[in-house]
Amino acid sequence: MALLALLLIPLLTAMVLLVATPTRYARGIALFSSLVSLALTLWLWSNYQGIPVQALDVEWATAWGLRFTLGYDGVGLLMLLLTALVYPFIIGAGYGERLQHPSMTNALLLFTQSFVMGVFTAQNLLLFYIFYELALLPVFFLLLYWGGERRRAITVRFFMYTLLGGLSLLFGAVYCLVQVEGFNGDLSALATLDLPYDTQVWLFWVLFLAFAIKLPIFPFHGWQPDTYTTAPVQGTMVLSAVMLKMGLYGTMRIVFPAVPLGVEHWRDTVIVLSLVGAIYAAVIAFRQSDLRRLIAYSSLSHVGVLCAGLFTCNRLGMTGSLYQAFAHAVLAIGMLYISGALKERVGSSEMAAMGGLKARVPRLAVLFMLVLVNAIGLPFTQSFVGEWLMFAGLWQVSTWLSLAAVSTIVLGAIYMLYAYQRVMLGTDKWEIEMSDVSLRDHLVLVPLVTLTFVLGVHPRPILDLVEGPVQVLLTSFPSLN
């Protein structure tokens, strides 16, 4: 029942916010709800014994292959922990952004949290699809009503991409249910489908397309830069820190076990596409004048390497990819929060409008640099652990692919430090008074920075969660290991 409560707490809180909550209490209630969800997730983690857990199994529409089955293994628990951990920071960021109608915005954020938790706990293929699609709806409305300029055109593009991916995933799910005799939709049974080789080759792209768009990787990334820049900061945090991980999780949970021969056939293609996109995004990041847009391309570059690591289909690469997913969530929240804090003080996210801010906000400049070292992947940070595991995994596939991945980190270090120079260093040209780090800034940034270094030095708690499920999944690829 604890797992069901994890879905119901944000769902019911969101409903209360919509119908019965005064505006001035909305953020506080949403923050309290997210903290309760975090406490419950930590309790689940503390009681996890290293074996898959099935917490609920209720008949729903079994004739259609649909059961309300919830559970998790180490990877699912990692994603639950990631989501629960970042959500208080996402809600807290709203105190600075101060969007209109906070009851509505926080309700949409909590609806998304509930549905994303459903994605990470669903143990039935159609139930997974239902939660996957429901999670997109609140973000659609956040973009449509609280986005910036050109929000309608950008929201339509976002909708078209996600609609294409959703329809493709639905077709693949229905195909498996209809064409494979005896398959009842349980995710645990995907590894037993035993589809013909030719079928797996084309079905791979039918299933993977939705997740390739969600991550996104090149060339399915067209919706991402404008959406990340236009969405309110909280919306971008949800997309980058939480919903991106749905693509990673779905690939591991559905694509790999269902079509292992298709994965082996297309593995090198996906790795090359991912790394081409990562290098392309890193190069494009140099040309950005808007800090939010630079963060968008930086995220795209990081995700390309993350996907390449996943598709190595070996222990080091896959473990590193999952670890880096957690690190990326912490990094994304920190970078986006700082960009919002700077815009709050300066009135713009254009780096040309900044410069010399270190003299006015010295403590914020220090926190900005501490977040940047995680983005660069310096030793003793979370990103260092994940990246070098992925590089080692890619090295086992190809030396050149590993070196290509390393080049994205070098490029990332250059454009990130250049961005810091443009924003914080230079002549103090400001004549207005600026507040330095507020209590809210401390409450968001200090825990994130602390987590970055604690898990950079002691990554074992996260690695212990994922190593078992990764070993099980690797049995699907005997010819690659």
Short mmCIF file of C-alpha atoms in Angstrom, two decimals:
data_model
loop_
_atom_site.label_atom_id
_atom_site.label_comp_id
_atom_site.label_asym_id
_atom_site.label_seq_id
_atom_site.Cartn_x
_atom_site.Cartn_y
_atom_site.Cartn_z
CA MET A 1 0.00 0.00 0.00
CA ALA A 2 2.98 2.31 0.49
CA LEU A 3 3.61 2.23 -3.25
CA LEU A 4 -0.01 3.12 -4.01
CA ALA A 5 0.25 5.96 -1.47
CA LEU A 6 3.27 7.25 -3.39
CA LEU A 7 0.99 7.79 -6.40
CA LEU A 8 -2.03 9.03 -4.45
CA ILE A 9 -0.33 11.64 -2.23
CA PRO A 10 0.59 14.04 -5.08
CA LEU A 11 -2.57 13.16 -7.01
CA LEU A 12 -4.96 13.97 -4.17
CA THR A 13 -2.97 17.05 -3.14
CA ALA A 14 -3.22 18.34 -6.71
CA MET A 15 -6.99 17.88 -6.64
CA VAL A 16 -7.22 19.78 -3.36
CA LEU A 17 -5.13 22.61 -4.79
CA LEU A 18 -7.48 22.89 -7.75
CA VAL A 19 -10.74 23.07 -5.84
CA ALA A 20 -10.24 24.16 -2.25
CA THR A 21 -6.94 25.93 -1.57
CA PRO A 22 -6.38 29.68 -1.17
CA THR A 23 -3.63 30.92 -3.46
CA ARG A 24 -1.33 32.03 -0.65
CA TYR A 25 -1.09 28.50 0.76
CA ALA A 26 -0.67 26.64 -2.55
CA ARG A 27 3.12 26.50 -2.69
CA GLY A 28 3.42 25.51 0.96
CA ILE A 29 0.93 22.66 0.60
CA ALA A 30 2.61 21.43 -2.59
CA LEU A 31 6.02 21.55 -0.88
CA PHE A 32 4.72 19.62 2.13
CA SER A 33 3.22 16.98 -0.19
CA SER A 34 6.53 16.56 -2.02
CA LEU A 35 8.40 16.18 1.29
CA VAL A 36 5.97 13.49 2.43
CA SER A 37 6.52 11.65 -0.86
CA LEU A 38 10.28 11.93 -0.34
CA ALA A 39 10.03 10.52 3.19
CA LEU A 40 7.93 7.59 1.94
CA THR A 41 10.39 6.87 -0.87
CA LEU A 42 13.31 6.91 1.55
CA TRP A 43 11.38 4.42 3.69
CA LEU A 44 10.93 2.14 0.67
CA TRP A 45 14.65 2.43 -0.04
CA SER A 46 15.59 1.58 3.53
CA ASN A 47 13.45 -1.58 3.38
CA TYR A 48 14.57 -2.72 -0.09
CA GLN A 49 16.21 -6.15 0.05
CA GLY A 50 17.72 -6.21 -3.43
CA ILE A 51 14.97 -8.32 -5.03
CA PRO A 52 12.06 -7.15 -7.23
CA VAL A 53 8.95 -6.12 -5.29
CA GLN A 54 5.36 -6.50 -6.50
CA ALA A 55 3.23 -4.41 -4.19
CA LEU A 56 -0.18 -4.47 -5.88
CA ASP A 57 -1.92 -6.61 -8.51
CA VAL A 58 -5.56 -5.87 -9.32
CA GLU A 59 -7.57 -7.22 -12.26
CA TRP A 60 -8.80 -4.42 -14.50
CA ALA A 61 -9.37 -5.30 -18.14
CA THR A 62 -7.52 -8.57 -18.46
CA ALA A 63 -9.16 -9.40 -21.78
CA TRP A 64 -7.26 -6.43 -23.23
CA GLY A 65 -4.05 -7.30 -21.43
CA LEU A 66 -4.49 -4.55 -18.81
CA ARG A 67 -3.92 -5.10 -15.10
CA PHE A 68 -3.24 -2.53 -12.38
CA THR A 69 0.05 -4.00 -11.25
CA LEU A 70 2.60 -1.94 -9.33
CA GLY A 71 6.11 -2.91 -8.25
CA TYR A 72 9.76 -2.02 -8.59
CA ASP A 73 13.29 -3.34 -8.73
CA GLY A 74 16.54 -1.47 -8.08
CA VAL A 75 16.30 0.61 -11.26
CA GLY A 76 12.67 1.51 -10.62
CA LEU A 77 13.49 2.42 -7.03
CA LEU A 78 16.34 4.63 -8.24
CA MET A 79 13.93 6.49 -10.51
CA LEU A 80 11.40 6.84 -7.70
CA LEU A 81 14.13 8.17 -5.43
CA LEU A 82 15.34 10.59 -8.10
CA THR A 83 11.82 11.93 -8.69
CA ALA A 84 10.97 12.27 -5.02
CA LEU A 85 14.31 13.92 -4.26
CA VAL A 86 14.16 16.67 -6.90
CA TYR A 87 10.49 17.56 -6.51
CA PRO A 88 10.85 19.63 -3.31
CA PHE A 89 13.49 21.69 -5.14
CA ILE A 90 11.19 22.10 -8.16
CA ILE A 91 8.34 23.29 -5.94
CA GLY A 92 10.75 25.53 -4.03
CA ALA A 93 11.89 27.17 -7.25
CA GLY A 94 8.35 28.47 -7.69
CA TYR A 95 8.83 30.90 -4.81
CA GLY A 96 11.25 32.83 -7.00
CA GLU A 97 9.41 32.53 -10.30
CA ARG A 98 6.03 33.55 -8.84
CA LEU A 99 3.83 32.50 -11.75
CA GLN A 100 0.21 33.58 -11.79
CA HIS A 101 -2.34 31.16 -10.35
CA PRO A 102 0.07 29.18 -8.12
CA SER A 103 -2.71 26.77 -7.14
CA MET A 104 -3.04 25.70 -10.77
CA THR A 105 0.69 25.55 -11.55
CA ASN A 106 1.52 23.53 -8.44
CA ALA A 107 -1.42 21.21 -9.09
CA LEU A 108 -0.08 20.52 -12.58
CA LEU A 109 3.38 19.83 -11.17
CA LEU A 110 1.94 17.37 -8.65
CA PHE A 111 -0.20 15.64 -11.28
CA THR A 112 2.99 15.12 -13.26
CA GLN A 113 4.77 13.71 -10.22
CA SER A 114 1.98 11.21 -9.61
CA PHE A 115 1.90 10.01 -13.21
CA VAL A 116 5.70 9.79 -13.46
CA MET A 117 5.72 7.69 -10.29
CA GLY A 118 3.17 5.52 -12.08
CA VAL A 119 5.52 5.09 -15.02
CA PHE A 120 8.33 3.93 -12.74
CA THR A 121 6.14 1.46 -10.84
CA ALA A 122 3.84 0.07 -13.55
CA GLN A 123 4.43 -3.64 -14.16
CA ASN A 124 1.95 -3.96 -17.03
CA LEU A 125 2.72 -2.78 -20.56
CA LEU A 126 -0.57 -0.94 -21.21
CA LEU A 127 -0.59 0.53 -17.69
CA PHE A 128 2.91 1.83 -18.37
CA TYR A 129 1.64 3.42 -21.59
CA ILE A 130 -1.32 5.05 -19.82
CA PHE A 131 0.88 6.63 -17.15
CA TYR A 132 3.46 7.61 -19.79
CA GLU A 133 0.90 9.56 -21.79
CA LEU A 134 -0.84 11.06 -18.73
CA ALA A 135 2.49 12.47 -17.52
CA LEU A 136 2.71 14.63 -20.65
CA LEU A 137 -0.65 16.39 -20.24
CA PRO A 138 0.18 18.65 -17.25
CA VAL A 139 3.43 19.72 -18.92
CA PHE A 140 1.48 20.56 -22.07
CA PHE A 141 -0.72 22.98 -20.11
CA LEU A 142 2.26 24.46 -18.27
CA LEU A 143 3.84 25.26 -21.62
CA LEU A 144 0.64 26.53 -23.18
CA TYR A 145 -0.42 28.93 -20.44
CA TRP A 146 2.81 29.86 -18.64
CA GLY A 147 5.37 29.68 -21.43
CA GLY A 148 7.06 32.73 -22.90
CA GLU A 149 6.89 34.22 -26.36
CA ARG A 150 5.91 31.88 -29.21
CA ARG A 151 4.58 29.47 -26.62
CA ARG A 152 1.69 28.30 -28.78
CA ALA A 153 3.86 27.32 -31.74
CA ILE A 154 6.44 25.69 -29.48
CA THR A 155 3.76 23.82 -27.52
CA VAL A 156 2.24 22.51 -30.76
CA ARG A 157 5.67 21.24 -31.85
CA PHE A 158 6.16 19.57 -28.46
CA PHE A 159 2.70 18.01 -28.76
CA MET A 160 3.33 16.69 -32.28
CA TYR A 161 6.62 15.05 -31.32
CA THR A 162 5.15 13.43 -28.22
CA LEU A 163 2.01 12.37 -30.10
CA LEU A 164 4.15 10.63 -32.72
CA GLY A 165 6.14 8.86 -30.02
CA GLY A 166 3.03 7.89 -28.07
CA LEU A 167 1.27 6.42 -31.10
CA SER A 168 4.38 4.46 -32.02
CA LEU A 169 4.65 3.03 -28.50
CA LEU A 170 0.95 2.16 -28.47
CA PHE A 171 1.25 0.33 -31.80
CA GLY A 172 4.24 -1.64 -30.52
CA ALA A 173 2.46 -2.56 -27.29
CA VAL A 174 -0.70 -3.69 -29.08
CA TYR A 175 1.36 -5.68 -31.59
CA CYS A 176 3.04 -7.61 -28.79
CA LEU A 177 -0.29 -8.28 -27.07
CA VAL A 178 -2.08 -9.38 -30.24
CA GLN A 179 0.64 -11.25 -32.11
CA VAL A 180 2.32 -13.13 -29.27
CA GLU A 181 0.18 -15.94 -27.95
CA GLY A 182 0.11 -16.17 -24.17
CA PHE A 183 1.56 -12.72 -23.52
CA ASN A 184 -0.60 -11.01 -20.87
CA GLY A 185 1.12 -7.63 -20.81
CA ASP A 186 3.33 -8.23 -17.76
CA LEU A 187 6.66 -6.44 -18.15
CA SER A 188 8.43 -9.39 -16.54
CA ALA A 189 7.24 -11.56 -19.46
CA LEU A 190 8.69 -9.34 -22.18
CA ALA A 191 11.94 -11.30 -22.13
CA THR A 192 10.02 -14.46 -23.09
CA LEU A 193 8.37 -13.07 -26.26
CA ASP A 194 10.98 -14.75 -28.52
CA LEU A 195 9.98 -12.79 -31.63
CA PRO A 196 11.57 -13.62 -35.02
CA TYR A 197 14.75 -11.74 -35.87
CA ASP A 198 13.21 -9.78 -38.77
CA THR A 199 10.30 -8.72 -36.58
CA GLN A 200 12.63 -7.52 -33.83
CA VAL A 201 14.65 -5.43 -36.30
CA TRP A 202 11.67 -3.23 -37.27
CA LEU A 203 9.82 -3.45 -33.97
CA PHE A 204 12.87 -1.99 -32.22
CA TRP A 205 12.27 1.42 -33.81
CA VAL A 206 8.52 1.25 -33.22
CA LEU A 207 9.12 0.83 -29.49
CA PHE A 208 12.25 2.96 -29.16
CA LEU A 209 10.95 5.99 -31.05
CA ALA A 210 8.86 7.23 -28.10
CA PHE A 211 11.84 7.02 -25.78
CA ALA A 212 14.28 8.51 -28.29
CA ILE A 213 11.97 11.54 -28.51
CA LYS A 214 11.59 11.75 -24.75
CA LEU A 215 15.31 11.62 -23.99
CA PRO A 216 15.83 13.20 -26.65
CA ILE A 217 18.66 12.05 -28.91
CA PHE A 218 19.65 13.23 -32.38
CA PRO A 219 17.76 13.51 -34.74
CA PHE A 220 14.60 13.43 -32.58
CA HIS A 221 15.53 16.50 -30.52
CA GLY A 222 13.77 19.23 -32.54
CA TRP A 223 11.28 20.03 -29.78
CA GLN A 224 13.82 20.36 -26.97
CA PRO A 225 15.84 23.64 -27.19
CA ASP A 226 12.86 25.97 -27.73
CA THR A 227 10.73 24.11 -25.18
CA TYR A 228 13.41 24.26 -22.49
CA THR A 229 13.91 27.98 -23.12
CA THR A 230 10.24 28.92 -23.34
CA ALA A 231 8.80 26.87 -20.50
CA PRO A 232 8.70 28.32 -16.98
CA VAL A 233 11.75 27.28 -14.96
CA GLN A 234 9.73 24.70 -13.00
CA GLY A 235 8.44 23.18 -16.24
CA THR A 236 11.95 22.91 -17.66
CA MET A 237 13.13 21.31 -14.42
CA VAL A 238 10.43 18.64 -14.72
CA LEU A 239 11.27 17.97 -18.36
CA SER A 240 15.03 17.79 -17.84
CA ALA A 241 15.41 16.29 -14.38
CA VAL A 242 12.43 13.91 -14.30
CA MET A 243 10.65 13.22 -17.57
CA LEU A 244 13.84 12.74 -19.56
CA LYS A 245 14.50 9.73 -17.33
CA MET A 246 11.24 8.16 -18.52
CA GLY A 247 12.96 7.67 -21.87
CA LEU A 248 15.94 5.96 -20.29
CA TYR A 249 13.78 3.81 -18.03
CA GLY A 250 11.40 2.83 -20.83
CA THR A 251 14.29 1.76 -23.05
CA MET A 252 15.66 -0.50 -20.33
CA ARG A 253 12.34 -1.81 -19.09
CA ILE A 254 10.58 -2.40 -22.43
CA VAL A 255 12.86 -2.19 -25.48
CA PHE A 256 15.82 -4.22 -24.22
CA PRO A 257 13.93 -7.28 -22.97
CA ALA A 258 11.28 -7.26 -25.73
CA VAL A 259 13.57 -7.02 -28.79
CA PRO A 260 17.12 -7.98 -27.73
CA LEU A 261 18.08 -9.06 -31.25
CA GLY A 262 16.82 -5.73 -32.57
CA VAL A 263 18.91 -3.94 -29.95
CA GLU A 264 22.00 -5.90 -31.03
CA HIS A 265 21.27 -5.10 -34.69
CA TRP A 266 20.86 -1.35 -34.14
CA ARG A 267 23.23 -0.86 -31.20
CA ASP A 268 26.10 0.73 -33.13
CA THR A 269 23.70 2.96 -35.07
CA VAL A 270 22.11 4.31 -31.91
CA ILE A 271 25.49 4.88 -30.24
CA VAL A 272 26.77 6.80 -33.26
CA LEU A 273 23.59 8.90 -33.50
CA SER A 274 23.77 9.64 -29.78
CA LEU A 275 27.40 10.75 -29.91
CA VAL A 276 26.90 12.78 -33.09
CA GLY A 277 24.07 14.57 -31.31
CA ALA A 278 26.19 15.05 -28.19
CA ILE A 279 29.06 16.63 -30.13
CA TYR A 280 26.67 18.71 -32.25
CA ALA A 281 24.89 20.04 -29.15
CA ALA A 282 28.20 20.86 -27.46
CA VAL A 283 29.33 22.84 -30.51
CA ILE A 284 26.01 24.67 -30.79
CA ALA A 285 26.18 25.54 -27.08
CA PHE A 286 29.20 27.75 -27.84
CA ARG A 287 27.02 29.99 -30.00
CA GLN A 288 24.31 30.60 -27.43
CA SER A 289 23.88 34.02 -25.87
CA ASP A 290 20.98 32.98 -23.62
CA LEU A 291 21.97 31.06 -20.47
CA ARG A 292 18.77 28.96 -20.46
CA ARG A 293 19.35 27.96 -24.07
CA LEU A 294 22.95 27.06 -23.33
CA ILE A 295 21.71 24.81 -20.52
CA ALA A 296 19.26 23.19 -22.97
CA TYR A 297 22.04 22.28 -25.42
CA SER A 298 24.30 21.20 -22.55
CA SER A 299 21.54 18.84 -21.40
CA LEU A 300 21.16 17.50 -24.94
CA SER A 301 24.89 16.81 -25.08
CA HIS A 302 24.93 15.04 -21.70
CA VAL A 303 21.93 12.92 -22.68
CA GLY A 304 23.61 11.84 -25.91
CA VAL A 305 26.51 10.37 -23.96
CA LEU A 306 24.07 8.88 -21.44
CA CYS A 307 22.17 7.06 -24.20
CA ALA A 308 25.40 5.88 -25.81
CA GLY A 309 26.47 4.42 -22.48
CA LEU A 310 23.17 2.61 -22.11
CA PHE A 311 23.46 1.03 -25.56
CA THR A 312 26.90 -0.39 -24.89
CA CYS A 313 24.92 -3.30 -23.44
CA ASN A 314 27.72 -4.05 -21.03
CA ARG A 315 27.92 -3.76 -17.24
CA LEU A 316 30.11 -0.66 -17.03
CA GLY A 317 28.26 1.36 -19.66
CA MET A 318 24.75 0.58 -18.43
CA THR A 319 25.60 1.06 -14.76
CA GLY A 320 27.30 4.36 -15.58
CA SER A 321 24.33 5.50 -17.64
CA LEU A 322 21.92 4.90 -14.76
CA TYR A 323 24.22 6.57 -12.27
CA GLN A 324 24.65 9.52 -14.62
CA ALA A 325 20.86 9.82 -14.92
CA PHE A 326 20.75 10.56 -11.20
CA ALA A 327 23.68 12.97 -11.44
CA HIS A 328 22.10 14.74 -14.42
CA ALA A 329 18.89 15.35 -12.47
CA VAL A 330 20.80 17.04 -9.63
CA LEU A 331 22.85 19.04 -12.13
CA ALA A 332 19.83 20.15 -14.16
CA ILE A 333 17.98 21.42 -11.08
CA GLY A 334 21.04 23.35 -9.92
CA MET A 335 21.81 24.95 -13.29
CA LEU A 336 18.21 25.90 -14.01
CA TYR A 337 17.70 27.30 -10.53
CA ILE A 338 20.78 29.50 -10.87
CA SER A 339 19.67 30.72 -14.29
CA GLY A 340 16.32 31.66 -12.77
CA ALA A 341 17.98 33.35 -9.78
CA LEU A 342 20.18 35.43 -12.09
CA LYS A 343 17.23 36.41 -14.28
CA GLU A 344 15.34 37.43 -11.12
CA ARG A 345 18.18 39.82 -10.24
CA VAL A 346 19.14 41.09 -13.71
CA GLY A 347 15.81 40.88 -15.54
CA SER A 348 17.16 38.81 -18.43
CA SER A 349 18.81 35.47 -19.10
CA GLU A 350 20.94 36.95 -21.88
CA MET A 351 24.58 36.60 -20.90
CA ALA A 352 25.41 39.83 -22.71
CA ALA A 353 23.16 41.62 -20.20
CA MET A 354 25.19 40.19 -17.32
CA GLY A 355 28.92 40.34 -16.64
CA GLY A 356 30.73 41.44 -13.50
CA LEU A 357 28.07 39.93 -11.24
CA LYS A 358 30.64 38.29 -8.96
CA ALA A 359 31.26 41.65 -7.32
CA ARG A 360 27.55 42.00 -6.51
CA VAL A 361 26.63 38.40 -5.66
CA PRO A 362 29.88 36.74 -4.50
CA ARG A 363 28.27 33.85 -2.62
CA LEU A 364 25.96 33.05 -5.55
CA ALA A 365 29.05 33.10 -7.78
CA VAL A 366 30.69 30.48 -5.54
CA LEU A 367 27.60 28.26 -5.62
CA PHE A 368 27.40 28.68 -9.40
CA MET A 369 31.00 27.48 -9.72
CA LEU A 370 30.36 24.49 -7.44
CA VAL A 371 27.43 23.46 -9.65
CA LEU A 372 29.61 23.96 -12.75
CA VAL A 373 32.28 21.56 -11.55
CA ASN A 374 29.60 18.85 -11.55
CA ALA A 375 28.64 19.81 -15.10
CA ILE A 376 32.29 19.59 -16.13
CA GLY A 377 32.69 16.23 -14.40
CA LEU A 378 35.67 16.97 -12.18
CA PRO A 379 36.85 14.25 -9.75
CA PHE A 380 34.87 13.87 -6.52
CA THR A 381 31.63 14.91 -8.22
CA GLN A 382 28.68 12.72 -9.21
CA SER A 383 29.20 13.32 -12.91
CA PHE A 384 32.79 12.12 -12.75
CA VAL A 385 31.66 8.69 -11.53
CA GLY A 386 28.92 8.24 -14.13
CA GLU A 387 30.90 9.60 -17.05
CA TRP A 388 33.97 7.48 -16.50
CA LEU A 389 31.93 4.33 -16.09
CA MET A 390 30.24 5.14 -19.42
CA PHE A 391 33.59 5.90 -21.08
CA ALA A 392 34.94 2.56 -19.85
CA GLY A 393 31.86 0.82 -21.23
CA LEU A 394 32.22 2.56 -24.59
CA TRP A 395 35.92 1.64 -24.65
CA GLN A 396 34.89 -2.03 -24.60
CA VAL A 397 32.79 -1.38 -27.71
CA SER A 398 35.19 0.90 -29.60
CA THR A 399 38.16 3.05 -28.66
CA TRP A 400 37.07 5.74 -31.11
CA LEU A 401 33.55 5.90 -29.72
CA SER A 402 34.95 6.32 -26.22
CA LEU A 403 37.25 9.14 -27.37
CA ALA A 404 34.30 10.81 -29.11
CA ALA A 405 32.39 10.70 -25.83
CA VAL A 406 35.35 12.16 -23.95
CA SER A 407 35.51 15.03 -26.46
CA THR A 408 32.01 16.14 -25.43
CA ILE A 409 33.23 16.54 -21.84
CA VAL A 410 36.19 18.65 -22.98
CA LEU A 411 33.90 20.83 -25.07
CA GLY A 412 31.45 21.06 -22.16
CA ALA A 413 34.17 22.26 -19.81
CA ILE A 414 35.15 24.98 -22.27
CA TYR A 415 31.66 26.37 -22.93
CA MET A 416 30.61 26.14 -19.29
CA LEU A 417 33.68 28.04 -18.06
CA TYR A 418 33.22 30.57 -20.86
CA ALA A 419 29.62 31.07 -19.77
CA TYR A 420 30.76 31.59 -16.17
CA GLN A 421 33.28 34.17 -17.36
CA ARG A 422 30.61 36.06 -19.32
CA VAL A 423 28.15 36.03 -16.44
CA MET A 424 30.24 36.48 -13.31
CA LEU A 425 33.62 37.96 -14.26
CA GLY A 426 34.65 41.21 -15.88
CA THR A 427 34.08 44.81 -14.88
CA ASP A 428 31.41 45.60 -12.32
CA LYS A 429 29.02 47.70 -14.43
CA TRP A 430 26.04 47.52 -12.11
CA GLU A 431 24.73 50.58 -10.30
CA ILE A 432 21.72 48.87 -8.74
CA GLU A 433 21.72 46.98 -5.48
CA MET A 434 21.33 43.22 -5.75
CA SER A 435 20.60 40.73 -3.01
CA ASP A 436 23.14 37.95 -2.72
CA VAL A 437 22.14 34.44 -1.69
CA SER A 438 18.76 34.39 0.04
CA LEU A 439 17.53 31.78 2.51
CA ARG A 440 15.56 30.14 -0.32
CA ASP A 441 18.71 30.02 -2.47
CA HIS A 442 20.59 28.35 0.39
CA LEU A 443 17.84 25.81 0.96
CA VAL A 444 17.89 24.79 -2.71
CA LEU A 445 21.53 25.06 -3.76
CA VAL A 446 23.45 23.97 -0.65
CA PRO A 447 21.76 20.51 -0.43
CA LEU A 448 22.25 20.00 -4.18
CA VAL A 449 25.95 20.89 -4.01
CA THR A 450 26.39 18.72 -0.90
CA LEU A 451 24.71 15.77 -2.64
CA THR A 452 26.97 16.27 -5.66
CA PHE A 453 30.14 15.79 -3.63
CA VAL A 454 28.84 13.18 -1.16
CA LEU A 455 27.75 10.83 -3.96
CA GLY A 456 30.85 11.73 -5.95
CA VAL A 457 33.01 10.42 -3.11
CA HIS A 458 30.67 7.59 -2.03
CA PRO A 459 28.68 6.37 -5.07
CA ARG A 460 28.08 2.87 -3.68
CA PRO A 461 24.48 3.46 -2.41
CA ILE A 462 23.32 4.23 -5.96
CA LEU A 463 25.47 1.61 -7.65
CA ASP A 464 24.16 -1.09 -5.28
CA LEU A 465 20.61 -0.37 -6.46
CA VAL A 466 21.27 -0.85 -10.16
CA GLU A 467 23.99 -3.48 -10.45
CA GLY A 468 21.64 -6.42 -9.81
CA PRO A 469 18.98 -5.44 -12.40
CA VAL A 470 21.72 -4.62 -14.92
CA GLN A 471 23.24 -8.09 -14.51
CA VAL A 472 19.82 -9.66 -15.10
CA LEU A 473 19.23 -7.55 -18.20
CA LEU A 474 22.63 -8.41 -19.65
CA THR A 475 21.49 -12.03 -19.99
CA SER A 476 19.38 -10.78 -22.92
CA PHE A 477 22.60 -10.05 -24.85
CA PRO A 478 24.80 -13.17 -24.56
CA SER A 479 26.59 -12.44 -27.83
CA LEU A 480 27.70 -9.00 -26.60
CA ASN A 481 29.05 -10.10 -23.21
#
